[in-house]
Amino acid sequence: MRAIQITQFGGPEVLRPVELPDPVPGPGQVAIEVTRAGVNYADTHQAENSYLAPASLPLVPGSEVVGHTPEGRRVVAMLGSGGYAERAVADPNLTFDVPDNVDDAAALALLVQGATAWVLLRRNVRLEAGESVVVHAAAGGVGSLAVQLARAFGAGRVIATASSPQKRKLALELGADVAVDSRAEDMTAALIEANGGRRVDTVLDMTGGRVTDESLRALAPFGRLAFYGMASREEPRPVRPANLMRFSTTVSGMWLPHAFLLPGDVVGRAMTEMFELVGAGKLRPVLGGEYPLSQARAAHEALRSRATTGKLVLDPTR
């Protein structure tokens, strides 16, 4: 089969097209003929071995695929690796049937980005009706869905941040009340101003560095910040417990694989709810572009440049 393989860690240049044997399903695993593979920012960390879960070589990257099982089911699945290929194997507990009215790219967007946004809002910050929510990188895969889900969940004010006028326009079209330039010199002041002079209740942050530090300072008493990525590759300052108590704030982290371990099939419930919202026209996954499998390197370069909008996918037939 055609696949992308990494034999040394590094930047996008380490992604190489190769021919490999088809993966063989183990006991209880599901075989999938891949029609599209998702590209995530975490894949760029995996390629350079800077991700939360250490990688080993050789490696076929890719944590999500959509396609068909030998029985003809159309499914979307979460993988540990192996997604950048024509065929993959998956755990049935991490595999979800896709409704006919949800296309491949949309299903992929919902699996990682959508589930991440859902868990952040429902489990991390526990957004309550009427509260304000800041969504950083609001035109990205997670951010574009988080803006819409926050609105659907009853947020009182949705504040988006993005790096360009086009991205801020998109965030407003998706339901944000106001869009802030993510390069603002003082993010604390910018967020408070965007919230009508009031401190904000919740923040979803995947940027790191200065943005995280200044977002924390914008939180109202009992405000919550959920940290789920570090696109800037800059560490924020250490959080002092005394400051959490002084301002009655909460800081949490979230890594989606842990959500699959929660009782009650949390990710399954998230997928069901989001599929229904898509079918009802109340949730629109933003699709950022499709690349041939052979051009996985170009997809990573585009993602790392932060020039993309929405979900990127690879087509293994090309």
PDB file of C-alpha atoms in Angstrom:
ATOM      1  CA  MET A   1       0.000   0.000   0.000  1.00  0.00           C
ATOM      2  CA  ARG A   2       0.989   3.638  -0.416  1.00  0.00           C
ATOM      3  CA  ALA A   3       1.836   5.419   2.824  1.00  0.00           C
ATOM      4  CA  ILE A   4       3.844   8.225   4.379  1.00  0.00           C
ATOM      5  CA  GLN A   5       6.659   7.096   6.644  1.00  0.00           C
ATOM      6  CA  ILE A   6       9.066   8.858   8.997  1.00  0.00           C
ATOM      7  CA  THR A   7      12.479   7.271   9.546  1.00  0.00           C
ATOM      8  CA  GLN A   8      14.053  10.225  11.358  1.00  0.00           C
ATOM      9  CA  PHE A   9      12.507  12.961  13.460  1.00  0.00           C
ATOM     10  CA  GLY A  10      12.362  16.520  12.213  1.00  0.00           C
ATOM     11  CA  GLY A  11      10.214  19.009  10.326  1.00  0.00           C
ATOM     12  CA  PRO A  12       7.938  18.446   7.329  1.00  0.00           C
ATOM     13  CA  GLU A  13      10.912  17.314   5.237  1.00  0.00           C
ATOM     14  CA  VAL A  14      10.984  13.938   7.067  1.00  0.00           C
ATOM     15  CA  LEU A  15       7.604  12.855   5.640  1.00  0.00           C
ATOM     16  CA  ARG A  16       8.394  10.483   2.753  1.00  0.00           C
ATOM     17  CA  PRO A  17       6.022   8.577   0.408  1.00  0.00           C
ATOM     18  CA  VAL A  18       6.754   4.841   0.487  1.00  0.00           C
ATOM     19  CA  GLU A  19       5.258   1.447  -0.346  1.00  0.00           C
ATOM     20  CA  LEU A  20       4.546  -0.729   2.703  1.00  0.00           C
ATOM     21  CA  PRO A  21       2.796  -4.030   3.386  1.00  0.00           C
ATOM     22  CA  ASP A  22      -0.880  -3.756   4.299  1.00  0.00           C
ATOM     23  CA  PRO A  23      -1.453  -3.637   8.077  1.00  0.00           C
ATOM     24  CA  VAL A  24      -2.858  -6.874   9.499  1.00  0.00           C
ATOM     25  CA  PRO A  25      -5.724  -6.486  12.002  1.00  0.00           C
ATOM     26  CA  GLY A  26      -5.009  -8.021  15.373  1.00  0.00           C
ATOM     27  CA  PRO A  27      -7.601  -9.728  17.565  1.00  0.00           C
ATOM     28  CA  GLY A  28     -10.671  -7.510  17.811  1.00  0.00           C
ATOM     29  CA  GLN A  29      -9.299  -4.812  15.517  1.00  0.00           C
ATOM     30  CA  VAL A  30     -11.171  -3.254  12.594  1.00  0.00           C
ATOM     31  CA  ALA A  31      -9.641  -3.017   9.116  1.00  0.00           C
ATOM     32  CA  ILE A  32     -10.394   0.209   7.241  1.00  0.00           C
ATOM     33  CA  GLU A  33      -9.969   1.053   3.564  1.00  0.00           C
ATOM     34  CA  VAL A  34      -9.067   4.724   3.977  1.00  0.00           C
ATOM     35  CA  THR A  35     -10.856   7.311   1.846  1.00  0.00           C
ATOM     36  CA  ARG A  36      -9.472  10.345   3.693  1.00  0.00           C
ATOM     37  CA  ALA A  37      -6.940  10.868   6.483  1.00  0.00           C
ATOM     38  CA  GLY A  38      -6.989  13.854   8.787  1.00  0.00           C
ATOM     39  CA  VAL A  39      -4.039  16.169   9.392  1.00  0.00           C
ATOM     40  CA  ASN A  40      -3.719  17.629  12.878  1.00  0.00           C
ATOM     41  CA  TYR A  41      -1.318  20.066  14.492  1.00  0.00           C
ATOM     42  CA  ALA A  42      -0.351  17.269  16.864  1.00  0.00           C
ATOM     43  CA  ASP A  43       1.010  15.390  13.827  1.00  0.00           C
ATOM     44  CA  THR A  44       3.659  18.082  13.408  1.00  0.00           C
ATOM     45  CA  HIS A  45       4.758  17.491  17.001  1.00  0.00           C
ATOM     46  CA  GLN A  46       4.745  13.731  16.441  1.00  0.00           C
ATOM     47  CA  ALA A  47       7.015  14.165  13.412  1.00  0.00           C
ATOM     48  CA  GLU A  48       9.613  15.966  15.503  1.00  0.00           C
ATOM     49  CA  ASN A  49       8.989  13.753  18.583  1.00  0.00           C
ATOM     50  CA  SER A  50       7.880  16.676  20.741  1.00  0.00           C
ATOM     51  CA  TYR A  51       4.370  15.345  21.371  1.00  0.00           C
ATOM     52  CA  LEU A  52       2.968  14.260  24.747  1.00  0.00           C
ATOM     53  CA  ALA A  53       3.270  10.592  23.756  1.00  0.00           C
ATOM     54  CA  PRO A  54       6.848   9.737  22.666  1.00  0.00           C
ATOM     55  CA  ALA A  55       7.078   8.248  19.173  1.00  0.00           C
ATOM     56  CA  SER A  56       9.326   5.475  17.883  1.00  0.00           C
ATOM     57  CA  LEU A  57      10.733   4.922  14.401  1.00  0.00           C
ATOM     58  CA  PRO A  58       9.935   3.979  11.728  1.00  0.00           C
ATOM     59  CA  LEU A  59       6.533   5.636  11.966  1.00  0.00           C
ATOM     60  CA  VAL A  60       3.503   6.108   9.743  1.00  0.00           C
ATOM     61  CA  PRO A  61       1.922   9.251  11.236  1.00  0.00           C
ATOM     62  CA  GLY A  62      -1.752  10.101  11.339  1.00  0.00           C
ATOM     63  CA  SER A  63      -4.257   9.694  14.169  1.00  0.00           C
ATOM     64  CA  GLU A  64      -7.583   9.673  12.318  1.00  0.00           C
ATOM     65  CA  VAL A  65      -9.102   8.156   9.207  1.00  0.00           C
ATOM     66  CA  VAL A  66     -12.472   7.795   7.545  1.00  0.00           C
ATOM     67  CA  GLY A  67     -13.323   4.935   5.223  1.00  0.00           C
ATOM     68  CA  HIS A  68     -15.041   1.584   4.884  1.00  0.00           C
ATOM     69  CA  THR A  69     -14.749  -1.689   6.760  1.00  0.00           C
ATOM     70  CA  PRO A  70     -14.759  -5.020   4.891  1.00  0.00           C
ATOM     71  CA  GLU A  71     -18.440  -5.342   5.861  1.00  0.00           C
ATOM     72  CA  GLY A  72     -19.231  -2.040   4.134  1.00  0.00           C
ATOM     73  CA  ARG A  73     -19.707   0.169   7.182  1.00  0.00           C
ATOM     74  CA  ARG A  74     -18.635   3.771   6.684  1.00  0.00           C
ATOM     75  CA  VAL A  75     -16.693   4.764   9.778  1.00  0.00           C
ATOM     76  CA  VAL A  76     -14.392   7.371  11.239  1.00  0.00           C
ATOM     77  CA  ALA A  77     -11.713   6.153  13.624  1.00  0.00           C
ATOM     78  CA  MET A  78      -9.079   7.415  16.027  1.00  0.00           C
ATOM     79  CA  LEU A  79      -5.656   5.783  15.765  1.00  0.00           C
ATOM     80  CA  GLY A  80      -2.414   5.929  17.681  1.00  0.00           C
ATOM     81  CA  SER A  81      -0.604   6.175  14.355  1.00  0.00           C
ATOM     82  CA  GLY A  82      -0.829   4.782  10.833  1.00  0.00           C
ATOM     83  CA  GLY A  83      -3.397   7.130   9.341  1.00  0.00           C
ATOM     84  CA  TYR A  84      -1.336   8.484   6.442  1.00  0.00           C
ATOM     85  CA  ALA A  85      -1.900   5.381   4.332  1.00  0.00           C
ATOM     86  CA  GLU A  86      -4.310   3.607   2.011  1.00  0.00           C
ATOM     87  CA  ARG A  87      -5.276   1.122   4.729  1.00  0.00           C
ATOM     88  CA  ALA A  88      -5.354   1.192   8.509  1.00  0.00           C
ATOM     89  CA  VAL A  89      -6.476  -0.846  11.509  1.00  0.00           C
ATOM     90  CA  ALA A  90      -8.412   0.575  14.447  1.00  0.00           C
ATOM     91  CA  ASP A  91      -9.828  -0.257  17.852  1.00  0.00           C
ATOM     92  CA  PRO A  92     -13.618  -0.747  17.507  1.00  0.00           C
ATOM     93  CA  ASN A  93     -14.087   1.285  20.701  1.00  0.00           C
ATOM     94  CA  LEU A  94     -12.509   4.255  18.899  1.00  0.00           C
ATOM     95  CA  THR A  95     -14.539   3.773  15.730  1.00  0.00           C
ATOM     96  CA  PHE A  96     -17.827   5.541  14.970  1.00  0.00           C
ATOM     97  CA  ASP A  97     -20.381   5.041  12.210  1.00  0.00           C
ATOM     98  CA  VAL A  98     -20.764   8.102   9.986  1.00  0.00           C
ATOM     99  CA  PRO A  99     -24.269   9.237   8.910  1.00  0.00           C
ATOM    100  CA  ASP A 100     -24.897   9.540   5.175  1.00  0.00           C
ATOM    101  CA  ASN A 101     -25.453  13.308   5.455  1.00  0.00           C
ATOM    102  CA  VAL A 102     -21.945  13.935   6.854  1.00  0.00           C
ATOM    103  CA  ASP A 103     -19.111  13.883   4.297  1.00  0.00           C
ATOM    104  CA  ASP A 104     -15.635  12.458   4.866  1.00  0.00           C
ATOM    105  CA  ALA A 105     -13.821  15.692   5.651  1.00  0.00           C
ATOM    106  CA  ALA A 106     -16.578  16.837   8.017  1.00  0.00           C
ATOM    107  CA  ALA A 107     -16.487  13.510   9.860  1.00  0.00           C
ATOM    108  CA  LEU A 108     -12.725  13.865  10.338  1.00  0.00           C
ATOM    109  CA  ALA A 109     -13.128  17.429  11.577  1.00  0.00           C
ATOM    110  CA  LEU A 110     -15.627  16.283  14.187  1.00  0.00           C
ATOM    111  CA  LEU A 111     -13.564  13.345  15.456  1.00  0.00           C
ATOM    112  CA  VAL A 112     -10.515  15.193  16.756  1.00  0.00           C
ATOM    113  CA  GLN A 113     -11.213  18.918  16.469  1.00  0.00           C
ATOM    114  CA  GLY A 114     -14.925  18.675  17.230  1.00  0.00           C
ATOM    115  CA  ALA A 115     -14.547  16.252  20.119  1.00  0.00           C
ATOM    116  CA  THR A 116     -11.745  18.422  21.509  1.00  0.00           C
ATOM    117  CA  ALA A 117     -13.950  21.525  21.405  1.00  0.00           C
ATOM    118  CA  TRP A 118     -16.901  19.614  22.913  1.00  0.00           C
ATOM    119  CA  VAL A 119     -14.859  18.200  25.801  1.00  0.00           C
ATOM    120  CA  LEU A 120     -13.196  21.552  26.498  1.00  0.00           C
ATOM    121  CA  LEU A 121     -16.551  23.292  26.751  1.00  0.00           C
ATOM    122  CA  ARG A 122     -18.501  20.548  28.514  1.00  0.00           C
ATOM    123  CA  ARG A 123     -15.873  19.009  30.806  1.00  0.00           C
ATOM    124  CA  ASN A 124     -12.991  21.462  31.261  1.00  0.00           C
ATOM    125  CA  VAL A 125     -14.503  24.919  31.545  1.00  0.00           C
ATOM    126  CA  ARG A 126     -18.062  23.598  32.065  1.00  0.00           C
ATOM    127  CA  LEU A 127     -19.545  26.529  30.214  1.00  0.00           C
ATOM    128  CA  GLU A 128     -22.805  27.777  31.704  1.00  0.00           C
ATOM    129  CA  ALA A 129     -25.519  29.631  29.822  1.00  0.00           C
ATOM    130  CA  GLY A 130     -24.834  33.350  29.623  1.00  0.00           C
ATOM    131  CA  GLU A 131     -21.100  33.122  30.315  1.00  0.00           C
ATOM    132  CA  SER A 132     -18.440  34.661  28.115  1.00  0.00           C
ATOM    133  CA  VAL A 133     -15.948  32.430  26.329  1.00  0.00           C
ATOM    134  CA  VAL A 134     -12.699  33.328  24.566  1.00  0.00           C
ATOM    135  CA  VAL A 135     -11.694  31.037  21.708  1.00  0.00           C
ATOM    136  CA  HIS A 136      -8.092  31.533  20.634  1.00  0.00           C
ATOM    137  CA  ALA A 137      -7.144  30.503  17.072  1.00  0.00           C
ATOM    138  CA  ALA A 138     -10.836  30.733  16.259  1.00  0.00           C
ATOM    139  CA  ALA A 139     -10.418  30.047  12.533  1.00  0.00           C
ATOM    140  CA  GLY A 140      -8.539  26.803  13.096  1.00  0.00           C
ATOM    141  CA  GLY A 141      -9.886  23.279  13.228  1.00  0.00           C
ATOM    142  CA  VAL A 142     -10.799  23.269  16.935  1.00  0.00           C
ATOM    143  CA  GLY A 143     -11.477  26.986  17.193  1.00  0.00           C
ATOM    144  CA  SER A 144     -13.950  27.192  14.311  1.00  0.00           C
ATOM    145  CA  LEU A 145     -16.027  24.410  15.872  1.00  0.00           C
ATOM    146  CA  ALA A 146     -15.629  25.732  19.429  1.00  0.00           C
ATOM    147  CA  VAL A 147     -17.097  29.091  18.380  1.00  0.00           C
ATOM    148  CA  GLN A 148     -20.182  27.369  17.000  1.00  0.00           C
ATOM    149  CA  LEU A 149     -20.558  24.906  19.870  1.00  0.00           C
ATOM    150  CA  ALA A 150     -20.199  27.676  22.443  1.00  0.00           C
ATOM    151  CA  ARG A 151     -23.059  29.484  20.730  1.00  0.00           C
ATOM    152  CA  ALA A 152     -25.136  26.291  20.611  1.00  0.00           C
ATOM    153  CA  PHE A 153     -24.427  25.660  24.313  1.00  0.00           C
ATOM    154  CA  GLY A 154     -25.786  29.080  25.302  1.00  0.00           C
ATOM    155  CA  ALA A 155     -22.703  31.277  25.711  1.00  0.00           C
ATOM    156  CA  GLY A 156     -23.582  34.866  26.492  1.00  0.00           C
ATOM    157  CA  ARG A 157     -20.679  36.314  24.533  1.00  0.00           C
ATOM    158  CA  VAL A 158     -18.214  34.544  22.234  1.00  0.00           C
ATOM    159  CA  ILE A 159     -14.895  36.329  21.764  1.00  0.00           C
ATOM    160  CA  ALA A 160     -12.684  35.006  18.982  1.00  0.00           C
ATOM    161  CA  THR A 161      -9.037  35.726  18.336  1.00  0.00           C
ATOM    162  CA  ALA A 162      -7.339  35.227  14.974  1.00  0.00           C
ATOM    163  CA  SER A 163      -4.287  36.524  13.155  1.00  0.00           C
ATOM    164  CA  SER A 164      -5.726  38.018   9.963  1.00  0.00           C
ATOM    165  CA  PRO A 165      -8.757  40.049   8.869  1.00  0.00           C
ATOM    166  CA  GLN A 166      -9.973  37.084   6.785  1.00  0.00           C
ATOM    167  CA  LYS A 167      -9.806  34.721   9.748  1.00  0.00           C
ATOM    168  CA  ARG A 168     -11.534  37.199  12.034  1.00  0.00           C
ATOM    169  CA  LYS A 169     -14.267  37.643   9.446  1.00  0.00           C
ATOM    170  CA  LEU A 170     -14.766  33.883   9.340  1.00  0.00           C
ATOM    171  CA  ALA A 171     -15.036  33.719  13.135  1.00  0.00           C
ATOM    172  CA  LEU A 172     -17.768  36.352  13.065  1.00  0.00           C
ATOM    173  CA  GLU A 173     -19.603  34.469  10.329  1.00  0.00           C
ATOM    174  CA  LEU A 174     -19.500  31.341  12.492  1.00  0.00           C
ATOM    175  CA  GLY A 175     -21.180  33.104  15.390  1.00  0.00           C
ATOM    176  CA  ALA A 176     -18.561  35.019  17.374  1.00  0.00           C
ATOM    177  CA  ASP A 177     -19.790  38.321  18.800  1.00  0.00           C
ATOM    178  CA  VAL A 178     -16.422  40.013  18.395  1.00  0.00           C
ATOM    179  CA  ALA A 179     -13.075  39.094  16.870  1.00  0.00           C
ATOM    180  CA  VAL A 180      -9.745  40.267  18.299  1.00  0.00           C
ATOM    181  CA  ASP A 181      -6.369  40.401  16.575  1.00  0.00           C
ATOM    182  CA  SER A 182      -4.322  37.568  18.117  1.00  0.00           C
ATOM    183  CA  ARG A 183      -1.226  39.775  17.792  1.00  0.00           C
ATOM    184  CA  ALA A 184      -2.615  42.430  20.129  1.00  0.00           C
ATOM    185  CA  GLU A 185       0.174  43.972  22.186  1.00  0.00           C
ATOM    186  CA  ASP A 186      -1.802  43.540  25.415  1.00  0.00           C
ATOM    187  CA  MET A 187      -4.125  40.527  25.176  1.00  0.00           C
ATOM    188  CA  THR A 188      -5.445  41.102  28.694  1.00  0.00           C
ATOM    189  CA  ALA A 189      -6.700  44.565  27.813  1.00  0.00           C
ATOM    190  CA  ALA A 190      -7.962  43.441  24.402  1.00  0.00           C
ATOM    191  CA  LEU A 191     -10.076  40.624  25.865  1.00  0.00           C
ATOM    192  CA  ILE A 192     -11.549  42.781  28.598  1.00  0.00           C
ATOM    193  CA  GLU A 193     -12.408  45.481  26.069  1.00  0.00           C
ATOM    194  CA  ALA A 194     -13.997  42.864  23.778  1.00  0.00           C
ATOM    195  CA  ASN A 195     -16.157  41.755  26.706  1.00  0.00           C
ATOM    196  CA  GLY A 196     -17.574  45.219  27.250  1.00  0.00           C
ATOM    197  CA  GLY A 197     -15.099  46.177  29.967  1.00  0.00           C
ATOM    198  CA  ARG A 198     -15.722  43.036  32.040  1.00  0.00           C
ATOM    199  CA  ARG A 199     -13.286  40.239  32.724  1.00  0.00           C
ATOM    200  CA  VAL A 200     -14.020  36.994  30.886  1.00  0.00           C
ATOM    201  CA  ASP A 201     -15.459  33.785  32.328  1.00  0.00           C
ATOM    202  CA  THR A 202     -13.738  31.125  30.234  1.00  0.00           C
ATOM    203  CA  VAL A 203     -10.825  30.780  27.815  1.00  0.00           C
ATOM    204  CA  LEU A 204      -9.895  27.965  25.408  1.00  0.00           C
ATOM    205  CA  ASP A 205      -6.182  28.266  24.669  1.00  0.00           C
ATOM    206  CA  MET A 206      -3.875  26.312  22.375  1.00  0.00           C
ATOM    207  CA  THR A 207      -1.285  29.028  21.792  1.00  0.00           C
ATOM    208  CA  GLY A 208       0.991  29.106  24.830  1.00  0.00           C
ATOM    209  CA  GLY A 209       3.558  31.703  25.800  1.00  0.00           C
ATOM    210  CA  ARG A 210       2.473  35.309  26.208  1.00  0.00           C
ATOM    211  CA  VAL A 211      -1.086  34.661  25.028  1.00  0.00           C
ATOM    212  CA  THR A 212      -1.652  32.184  27.857  1.00  0.00           C
ATOM    213  CA  ASP A 213      -0.114  34.480  30.465  1.00  0.00           C
ATOM    214  CA  GLU A 214      -2.180  37.477  29.403  1.00  0.00           C
ATOM    215  CA  SER A 215      -5.379  35.457  29.012  1.00  0.00           C
ATOM    216  CA  LEU A 216      -5.056  34.246  32.595  1.00  0.00           C
ATOM    217  CA  ARG A 217      -4.882  37.846  33.759  1.00  0.00           C
ATOM    218  CA  ALA A 218      -8.134  38.584  31.896  1.00  0.00           C
ATOM    219  CA  LEU A 219     -10.169  36.005  33.844  1.00  0.00           C
ATOM    220  CA  ALA A 220     -12.976  37.075  36.143  1.00  0.00           C
ATOM    221  CA  PRO A 221     -13.272  35.578  39.643  1.00  0.00           C
ATOM    222  CA  PHE A 222     -14.087  31.867  39.238  1.00  0.00           C
ATOM    223  CA  GLY A 223     -12.946  32.113  35.622  1.00  0.00           C
ATOM    224  CA  ARG A 224     -11.574  28.985  33.920  1.00  0.00           C
ATOM    225  CA  LEU A 225      -8.824  28.561  31.326  1.00  0.00           C
ATOM    226  CA  ALA A 226      -8.423  25.255  29.499  1.00  0.00           C
ATOM    227  CA  PHE A 227      -5.035  24.656  27.886  1.00  0.00           C
ATOM    228  CA  TYR A 228      -4.915  22.109  25.073  1.00  0.00           C
ATOM    229  CA  GLY A 229      -1.943  22.942  22.877  1.00  0.00           C
ATOM    230  CA  MET A 230       1.125  25.089  22.393  1.00  0.00           C
ATOM    231  CA  ALA A 231       1.157  26.201  18.767  1.00  0.00           C
ATOM    232  CA  SER A 232       3.611  29.006  19.520  1.00  0.00           C
ATOM    233  CA  ARG A 233       6.008  26.386  20.922  1.00  0.00           C
ATOM    234  CA  GLU A 234       6.603  28.866  23.757  1.00  0.00           C
ATOM    235  CA  GLU A 235       6.098  27.819  27.369  1.00  0.00           C
ATOM    236  CA  PRO A 236       3.803  30.064  29.419  1.00  0.00           C
ATOM    237  CA  ARG A 237       4.981  31.198  32.817  1.00  0.00           C
ATOM    238  CA  PRO A 238       4.526  28.756  35.704  1.00  0.00           C
ATOM    239  CA  VAL A 239       1.149  29.142  37.411  1.00  0.00           C
ATOM    240  CA  ARG A 240       1.460  29.972  41.096  1.00  0.00           C
ATOM    241  CA  PRO A 241      -1.146  28.233  43.277  1.00  0.00           C
ATOM    242  CA  ALA A 242      -1.410  31.321  45.476  1.00  0.00           C
ATOM    243  CA  ASN A 243      -2.541  33.319  42.437  1.00  0.00           C
ATOM    244  CA  LEU A 244      -5.230  30.756  41.659  1.00  0.00           C
ATOM    245  CA  MET A 245      -6.622  31.251  45.144  1.00  0.00           C
ATOM    246  CA  ARG A 246      -6.165  35.011  45.085  1.00  0.00           C
ATOM    247  CA  PHE A 247      -8.306  35.369  41.957  1.00  0.00           C
ATOM    248  CA  SER A 248     -10.470  32.217  42.393  1.00  0.00           C
ATOM    249  CA  THR A 249      -9.426  30.955  38.979  1.00  0.00           C
ATOM    250  CA  THR A 250      -9.052  27.466  37.553  1.00  0.00           C
ATOM    251  CA  VAL A 251      -6.488  26.282  34.992  1.00  0.00           C
ATOM    252  CA  SER A 252      -6.891  22.858  33.411  1.00  0.00           C
ATOM    253  CA  GLY A 253      -5.241  20.899  30.644  1.00  0.00           C
ATOM    254  CA  MET A 254      -6.815  18.542  28.153  1.00  0.00           C
ATOM    255  CA  TRP A 255      -5.423  15.799  25.921  1.00  0.00           C
ATOM    256  CA  LEU A 256      -8.160  14.142  23.905  1.00  0.00           C
ATOM    257  CA  PRO A 257      -6.993  10.500  24.311  1.00  0.00           C
ATOM    258  CA  HIS A 258      -7.878  10.774  27.993  1.00  0.00           C
ATOM    259  CA  ALA A 259     -11.500  11.528  27.066  1.00  0.00           C
ATOM    260  CA  PHE A 260     -11.798   8.034  25.611  1.00  0.00           C
ATOM    261  CA  LEU A 261     -11.030   6.647  29.085  1.00  0.00           C
ATOM    262  CA  LEU A 262     -13.905   8.469  30.777  1.00  0.00           C
ATOM    263  CA  PRO A 263     -16.928   6.392  31.802  1.00  0.00           C
ATOM    264  CA  GLY A 264     -20.172   6.914  29.943  1.00  0.00           C
ATOM    265  CA  ASP A 265     -18.752   6.958  26.378  1.00  0.00           C
ATOM    266  CA  VAL A 266     -18.088  10.701  26.491  1.00  0.00           C
ATOM    267  CA  VAL A 267     -16.594  10.900  22.993  1.00  0.00           C
ATOM    268  CA  GLY A 268     -19.412   8.774  21.577  1.00  0.00           C
ATOM    269  CA  ARG A 269     -21.960  11.177  23.062  1.00  0.00           C
ATOM    270  CA  ALA A 270     -20.021  14.118  21.671  1.00  0.00           C
ATOM    271  CA  MET A 271     -19.973  12.574  18.189  1.00  0.00           C
ATOM    272  CA  THR A 272     -23.693  11.791  18.274  1.00  0.00           C
ATOM    273  CA  GLU A 273     -24.590  15.323  19.341  1.00  0.00           C
ATOM    274  CA  MET A 274     -22.325  16.913  16.739  1.00  0.00           C
ATOM    275  CA  PHE A 275     -23.553  14.648  13.926  1.00  0.00           C
ATOM    276  CA  GLU A 276     -27.092  15.751  14.807  1.00  0.00           C
ATOM    277  CA  LEU A 277     -26.090  19.428  14.810  1.00  0.00           C
ATOM    278  CA  VAL A 278     -24.432  19.035  11.399  1.00  0.00           C
ATOM    279  CA  GLY A 279     -27.501  17.276  10.036  1.00  0.00           C
ATOM    280  CA  ALA A 280     -29.702  20.072  11.353  1.00  0.00           C
ATOM    281  CA  GLY A 281     -27.504  22.741   9.757  1.00  0.00           C
ATOM    282  CA  LYS A 282     -26.473  24.140  13.150  1.00  0.00           C
ATOM    283  CA  LEU A 283     -22.810  23.151  12.985  1.00  0.00           C
ATOM    284  CA  ARG A 284     -20.538  23.656   9.985  1.00  0.00           C
ATOM    285  CA  PRO A 285     -17.109  22.051   9.983  1.00  0.00           C
ATOM    286  CA  VAL A 286     -14.753  24.426   8.196  1.00  0.00           C
ATOM    287  CA  LEU A 287     -12.736  22.561   5.604  1.00  0.00           C
ATOM    288  CA  GLY A 288      -9.266  23.953   5.024  1.00  0.00           C
ATOM    289  CA  GLY A 289      -8.067  22.002   2.036  1.00  0.00           C
ATOM    290  CA  GLU A 290      -7.343  18.573   0.597  1.00  0.00           C
ATOM    291  CA  TYR A 291      -3.873  17.334  -0.351  1.00  0.00           C
ATOM    292  CA  PRO A 292      -2.785  14.186  -2.162  1.00  0.00           C
ATOM    293  CA  LEU A 293      -1.217  11.691   0.235  1.00  0.00           C
ATOM    294  CA  SER A 294       2.069  12.195  -1.596  1.00  0.00           C
ATOM    295  CA  GLN A 295       2.006  15.868  -0.570  1.00  0.00           C
ATOM    296  CA  ALA A 296       1.731  15.314   3.176  1.00  0.00           C
ATOM    297  CA  ARG A 297       4.873  17.407   3.564  1.00  0.00           C
ATOM    298  CA  ALA A 298       3.125  20.400   1.951  1.00  0.00           C
ATOM    299  CA  ALA A 299       0.151  19.943   4.296  1.00  0.00           C
ATOM    300  CA  HIS A 300       2.458  20.055   7.332  1.00  0.00           C
ATOM    301  CA  GLU A 301       4.265  23.104   5.986  1.00  0.00           C
ATOM    302  CA  ALA A 302       0.958  24.914   5.516  1.00  0.00           C
ATOM    303  CA  LEU A 303      -0.238  23.945   8.993  1.00  0.00           C
ATOM    304  CA  ARG A 304       2.962  25.023  10.709  1.00  0.00           C
ATOM    305  CA  SER A 305       2.902  28.360   8.893  1.00  0.00           C
ATOM    306  CA  ARG A 306      -0.486  29.035  10.538  1.00  0.00           C
ATOM    307  CA  ALA A 307      -1.765  30.114   7.138  1.00  0.00           C
ATOM    308  CA  THR A 308      -4.522  27.495   7.062  1.00  0.00           C
ATOM    309  CA  THR A 309      -8.166  27.723   8.014  1.00  0.00           C
ATOM    310  CA  GLY A 310     -10.221  24.754   9.186  1.00  0.00           C
ATOM    311  CA  LYS A 311      -9.598  21.047   8.630  1.00  0.00           C
ATOM    312  CA  LEU A 312      -6.872  19.667   6.356  1.00  0.00           C
ATOM    313  CA  VAL A 313      -7.187  16.171   4.909  1.00  0.00           C
ATOM    314  CA  LEU A 314      -5.106  13.819   2.781  1.00  0.00           C
ATOM    315  CA  ASP A 315      -6.489  11.823  -0.152  1.00  0.00           C
ATOM    316  CA  PRO A 316      -4.763   8.384  -0.200  1.00  0.00           C
ATOM    317  CA  THR A 317      -5.896   7.719  -3.758  1.00  0.00           C
ATOM    318  CA  ARG A 318      -3.515  10.417  -5.024  1.00  0.00           C
TER     319      ARG A 318
END
